[in-house]
Short mmCIF file of C-alpha atoms in Angstrom, two decimals:
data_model
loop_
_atom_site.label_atom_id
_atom_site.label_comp_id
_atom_site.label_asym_id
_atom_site.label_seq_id
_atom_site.Cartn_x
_atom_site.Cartn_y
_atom_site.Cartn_z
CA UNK A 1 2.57 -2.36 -4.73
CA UNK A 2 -0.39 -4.11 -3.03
CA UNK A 3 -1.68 -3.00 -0.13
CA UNK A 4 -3.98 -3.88 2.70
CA UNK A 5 -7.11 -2.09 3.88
CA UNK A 6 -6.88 -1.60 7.26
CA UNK A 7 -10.46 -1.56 7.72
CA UNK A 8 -12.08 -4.05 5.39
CA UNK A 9 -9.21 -6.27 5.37
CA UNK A 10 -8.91 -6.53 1.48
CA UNK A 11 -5.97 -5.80 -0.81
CA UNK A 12 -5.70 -2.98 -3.44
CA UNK A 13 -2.86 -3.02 -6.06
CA UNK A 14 -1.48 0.32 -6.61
CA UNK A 15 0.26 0.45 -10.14
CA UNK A 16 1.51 3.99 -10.26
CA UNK A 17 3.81 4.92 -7.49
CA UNK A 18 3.09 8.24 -7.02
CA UNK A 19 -0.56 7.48 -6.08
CA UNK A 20 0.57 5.20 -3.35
CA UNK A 21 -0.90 6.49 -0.23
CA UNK A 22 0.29 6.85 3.24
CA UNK A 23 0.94 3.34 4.67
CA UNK A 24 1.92 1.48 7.47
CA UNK A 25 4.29 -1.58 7.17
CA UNK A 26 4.78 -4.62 9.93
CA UNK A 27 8.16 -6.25 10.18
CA UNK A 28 7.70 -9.75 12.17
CA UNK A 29 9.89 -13.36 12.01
CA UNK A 30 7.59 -15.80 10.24
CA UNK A 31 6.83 -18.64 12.25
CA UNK A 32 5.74 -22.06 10.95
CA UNK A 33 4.99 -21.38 7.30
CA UNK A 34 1.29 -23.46 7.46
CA UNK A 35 -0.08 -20.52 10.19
CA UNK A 36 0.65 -17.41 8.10
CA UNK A 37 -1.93 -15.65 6.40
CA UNK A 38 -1.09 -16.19 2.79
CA UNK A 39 -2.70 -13.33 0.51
CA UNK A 40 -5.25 -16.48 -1.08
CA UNK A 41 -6.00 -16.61 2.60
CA UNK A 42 -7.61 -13.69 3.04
CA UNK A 43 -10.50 -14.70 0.84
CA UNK A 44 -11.35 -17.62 2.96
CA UNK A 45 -13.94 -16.78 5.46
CA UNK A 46 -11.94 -18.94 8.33
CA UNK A 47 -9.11 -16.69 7.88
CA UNK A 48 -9.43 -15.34 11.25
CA UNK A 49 -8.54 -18.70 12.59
CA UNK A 50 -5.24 -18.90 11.40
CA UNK A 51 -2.62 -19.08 13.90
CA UNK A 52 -0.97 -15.82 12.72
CA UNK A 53 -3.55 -13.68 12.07
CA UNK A 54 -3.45 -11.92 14.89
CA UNK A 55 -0.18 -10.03 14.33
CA UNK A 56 -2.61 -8.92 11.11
CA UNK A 57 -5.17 -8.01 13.12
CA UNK A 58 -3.39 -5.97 15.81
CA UNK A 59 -1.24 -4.01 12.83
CA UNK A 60 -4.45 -2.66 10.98
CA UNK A 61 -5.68 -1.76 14.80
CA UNK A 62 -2.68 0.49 14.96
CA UNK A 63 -2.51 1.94 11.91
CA UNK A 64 -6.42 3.16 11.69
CA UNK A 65 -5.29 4.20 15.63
CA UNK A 66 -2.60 5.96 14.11
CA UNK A 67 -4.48 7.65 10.89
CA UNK A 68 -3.65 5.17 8.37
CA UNK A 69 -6.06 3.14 6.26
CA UNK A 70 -3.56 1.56 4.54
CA UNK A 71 -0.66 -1.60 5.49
CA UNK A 72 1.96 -3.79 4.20
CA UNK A 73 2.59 -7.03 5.65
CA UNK A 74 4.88 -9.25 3.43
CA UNK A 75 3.00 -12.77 4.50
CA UNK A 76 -0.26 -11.25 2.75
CA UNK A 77 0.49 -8.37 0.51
CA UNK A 78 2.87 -10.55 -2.12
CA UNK A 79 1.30 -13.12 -4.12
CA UNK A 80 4.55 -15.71 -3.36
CA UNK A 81 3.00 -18.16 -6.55
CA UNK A 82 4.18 -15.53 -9.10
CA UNK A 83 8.02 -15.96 -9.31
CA UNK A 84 7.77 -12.69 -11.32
CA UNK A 85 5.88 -10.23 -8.43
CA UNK A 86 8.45 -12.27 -5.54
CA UNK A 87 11.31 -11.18 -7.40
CA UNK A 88 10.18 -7.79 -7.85
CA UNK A 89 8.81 -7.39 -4.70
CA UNK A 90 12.32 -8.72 -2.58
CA UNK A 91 14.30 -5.69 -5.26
CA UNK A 92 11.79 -3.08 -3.91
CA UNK A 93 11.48 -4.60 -0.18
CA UNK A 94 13.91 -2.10 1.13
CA UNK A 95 12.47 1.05 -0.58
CA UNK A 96 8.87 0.37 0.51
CA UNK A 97 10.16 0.18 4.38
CA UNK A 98 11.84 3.27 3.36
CA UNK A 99 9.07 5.21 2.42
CA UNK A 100 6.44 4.02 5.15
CA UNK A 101 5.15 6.34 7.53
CA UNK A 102 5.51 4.28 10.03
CA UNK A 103 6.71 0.42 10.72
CA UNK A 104 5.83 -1.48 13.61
CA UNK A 105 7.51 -4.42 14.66
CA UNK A 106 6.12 -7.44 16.29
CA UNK A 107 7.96 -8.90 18.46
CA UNK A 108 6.42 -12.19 19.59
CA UNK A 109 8.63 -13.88 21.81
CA UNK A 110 9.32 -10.84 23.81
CA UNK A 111 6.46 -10.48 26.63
CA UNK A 112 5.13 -7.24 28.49
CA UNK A 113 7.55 -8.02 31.45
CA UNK A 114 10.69 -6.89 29.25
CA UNK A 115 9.13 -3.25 29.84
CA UNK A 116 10.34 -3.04 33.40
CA UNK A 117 14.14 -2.99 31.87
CA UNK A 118 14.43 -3.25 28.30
CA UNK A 119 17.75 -2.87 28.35
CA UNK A 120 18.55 -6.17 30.64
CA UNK A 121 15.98 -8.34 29.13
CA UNK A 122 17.11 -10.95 27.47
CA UNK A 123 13.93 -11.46 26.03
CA UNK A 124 14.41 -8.01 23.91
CA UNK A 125 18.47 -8.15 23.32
CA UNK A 126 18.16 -11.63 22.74
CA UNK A 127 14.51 -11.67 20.41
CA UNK A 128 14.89 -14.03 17.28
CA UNK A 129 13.96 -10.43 15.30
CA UNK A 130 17.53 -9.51 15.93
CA UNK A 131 18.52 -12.83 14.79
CA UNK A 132 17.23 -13.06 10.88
CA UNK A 133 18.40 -12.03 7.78
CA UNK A 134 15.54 -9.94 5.76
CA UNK A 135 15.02 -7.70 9.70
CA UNK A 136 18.40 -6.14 9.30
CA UNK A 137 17.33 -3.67 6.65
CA UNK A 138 13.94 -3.64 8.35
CA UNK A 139 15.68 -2.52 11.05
CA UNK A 140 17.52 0.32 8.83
CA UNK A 141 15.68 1.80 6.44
CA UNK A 142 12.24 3.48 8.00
CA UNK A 143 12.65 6.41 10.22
CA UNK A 144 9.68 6.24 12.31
CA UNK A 145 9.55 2.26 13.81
CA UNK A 146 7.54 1.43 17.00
CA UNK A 147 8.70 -1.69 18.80
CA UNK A 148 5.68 -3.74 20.24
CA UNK A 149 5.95 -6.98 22.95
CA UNK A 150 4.24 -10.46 22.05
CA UNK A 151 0.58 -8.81 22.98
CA UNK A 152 1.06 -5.63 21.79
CA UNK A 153 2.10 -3.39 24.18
CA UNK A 154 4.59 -0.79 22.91
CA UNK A 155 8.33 -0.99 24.23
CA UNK A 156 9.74 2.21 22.41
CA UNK A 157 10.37 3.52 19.26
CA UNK A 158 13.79 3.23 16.91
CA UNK A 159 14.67 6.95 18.18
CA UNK A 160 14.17 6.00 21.82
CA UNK A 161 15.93 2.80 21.86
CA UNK A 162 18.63 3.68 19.59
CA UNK A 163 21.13 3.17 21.43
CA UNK A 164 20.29 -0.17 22.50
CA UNK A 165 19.62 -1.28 18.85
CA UNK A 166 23.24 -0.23 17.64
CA UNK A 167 24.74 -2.14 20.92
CA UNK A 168 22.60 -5.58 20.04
CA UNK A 169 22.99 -4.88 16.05
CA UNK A 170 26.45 -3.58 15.92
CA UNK A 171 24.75 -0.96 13.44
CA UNK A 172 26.10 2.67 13.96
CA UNK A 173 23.60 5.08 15.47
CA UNK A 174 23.67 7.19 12.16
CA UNK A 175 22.98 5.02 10.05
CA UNK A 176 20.28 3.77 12.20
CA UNK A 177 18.57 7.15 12.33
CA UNK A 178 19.55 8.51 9.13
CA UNK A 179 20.58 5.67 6.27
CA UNK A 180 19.75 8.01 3.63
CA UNK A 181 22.10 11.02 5.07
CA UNK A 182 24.86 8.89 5.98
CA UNK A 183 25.18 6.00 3.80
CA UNK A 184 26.92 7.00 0.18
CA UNK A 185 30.44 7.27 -0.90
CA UNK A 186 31.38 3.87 -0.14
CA UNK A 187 30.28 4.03 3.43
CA UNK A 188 29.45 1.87 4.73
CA UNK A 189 31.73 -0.62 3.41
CA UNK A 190 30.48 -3.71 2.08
CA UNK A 191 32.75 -5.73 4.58
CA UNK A 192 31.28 -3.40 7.60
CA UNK A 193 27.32 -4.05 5.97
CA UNK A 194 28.14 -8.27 5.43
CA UNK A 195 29.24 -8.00 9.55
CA UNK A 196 26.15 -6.92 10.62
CA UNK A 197 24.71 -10.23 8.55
CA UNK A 198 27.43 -12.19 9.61
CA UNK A 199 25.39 -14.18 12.36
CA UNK A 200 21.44 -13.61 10.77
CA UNK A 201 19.61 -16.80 9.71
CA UNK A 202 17.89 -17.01 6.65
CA UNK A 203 15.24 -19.94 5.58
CA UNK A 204 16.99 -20.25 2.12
CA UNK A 205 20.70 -19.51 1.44
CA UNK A 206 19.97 -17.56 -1.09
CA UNK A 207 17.97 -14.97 0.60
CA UNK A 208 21.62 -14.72 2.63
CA UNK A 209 22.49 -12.65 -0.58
CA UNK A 210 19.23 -10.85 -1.37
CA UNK A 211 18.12 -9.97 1.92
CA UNK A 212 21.11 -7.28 1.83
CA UNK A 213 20.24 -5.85 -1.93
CA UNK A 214 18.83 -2.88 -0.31
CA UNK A 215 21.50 -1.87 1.64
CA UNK A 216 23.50 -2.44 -1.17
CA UNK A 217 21.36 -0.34 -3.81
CA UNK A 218 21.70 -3.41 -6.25
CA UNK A 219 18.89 -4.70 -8.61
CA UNK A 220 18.57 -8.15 -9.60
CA UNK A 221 16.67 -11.40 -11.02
CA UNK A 222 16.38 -13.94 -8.25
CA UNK A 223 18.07 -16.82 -9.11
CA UNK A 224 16.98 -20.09 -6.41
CA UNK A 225 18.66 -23.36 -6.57
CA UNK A 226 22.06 -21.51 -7.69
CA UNK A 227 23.54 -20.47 -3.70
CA UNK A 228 26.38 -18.82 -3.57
CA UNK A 229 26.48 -17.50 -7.35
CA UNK A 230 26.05 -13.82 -6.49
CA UNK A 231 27.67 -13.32 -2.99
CA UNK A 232 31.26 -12.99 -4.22
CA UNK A 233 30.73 -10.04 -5.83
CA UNK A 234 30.31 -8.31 -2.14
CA UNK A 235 33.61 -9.59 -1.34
CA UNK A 236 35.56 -6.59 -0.55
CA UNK A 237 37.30 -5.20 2.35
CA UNK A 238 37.32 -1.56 3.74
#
């Protein structure tokens, strides 16, 4: 797992998994693909001038705020050239949100106005986060998640807004809270996971599938260019 010094900005790789430290980990919607810091990016002195690297910026602020030196941010942490590490990395995305202290989420087209009432905003209900494949089990598997508006200002955490989430997600409160109490035995059912997916956009078709392989506690080579080839194998009903 690489990570990303919060303070000097530069990555570390850490091979053996117990000696991974405490870390913080941003979930975000990518915008145009051009403005994200890439992790060859962050060896280029103009890095700072990249479109997206604020959301960068203001996640190590919190984290060193919040006693971590340490975060994972999925535009600069995977080296996306290696089809070996992106394949890896997508089977252990879910885990490493798991085990995070702490996950903030950026929400950038949600401003600080939504604060006077989250729960009739249709900038929050209705934020493209709620609206892509990969944030569904961003949504589900940390415990501790603090929401944050397009300039940083905190809206709430998971536990606070609850509620809220399972109404907009259709995700029961448990298994918002709790995934690793509740989920087992069959439940949820495949059919009842693939409904909360049902309407989330992915970029590729194939990440339709592999976004969910977490929730799913499957394994498996990525195989692009082939859409479709491992979806009906979650075909089942309740």
């Amino acid at each position: 797992m690489r990570l990303l010094n919060a303070t000097t900005r530069q990555l570390e790789e850490f091979v053996v998994e117990e000696k991974i430290p405490p870390y913080a980990i941003l979930s975000h919607t990518w915008g145009k693909a051009a403005d994200e810091v890439k992790l060859q990016d962050l060896s280029d002195s103009k890095v700072k001038e990249k479109p997206r690297y604020q959301k960068i910026d203001y996640c190590c602020k919190q984290a060193l705020q919040d006693g971590y030196q340490w975060v994972w941010i999925d535009t600069c942490c995977i080296d996306k050239t290696s089809t070996a590490e992106l394949s890896e990395a997508i089977n252990s995305m879910f885990r490493w949100y798991q085990r995070s202290y702490v996950c903030y989420v950026y929400l950038a087209d949600v401003s600080d106005a939504a604060l006077d009432d989250l729960e009739n905003s249709l900038e929050f209900t209705k934020s493209r986060w709620f609206t892509r494949g990969w944030t569904l089990q961003e949504l589900i598997a940390p415990e501790d998640m603090v929401f944050f508006s397009s300039t940083w200002r905190s809206l709430g955490t998971k536990k606070e807004l609850v509620s809220l989430l399972s109404s907009i997600t259709r995700v029961w409160v448990p298994y918002l809270l709790d995934w690793t109490r509740y989920s087992g035995d069959g439940n949820p059912c495949i059919a009842q996971i693939m409904s909360w997916a049902a309407e989330r956009k992915t970029t590729r078709v194939e990440d339709k599938t592999y976004c969910l392989l977490g929730l799913f506690d499957i394994n498996m080579p990525l195989l692009y260019g082939r859409a479709g080839s491992h979806s009906s194998g979650y075909r089942k009903s309740c």
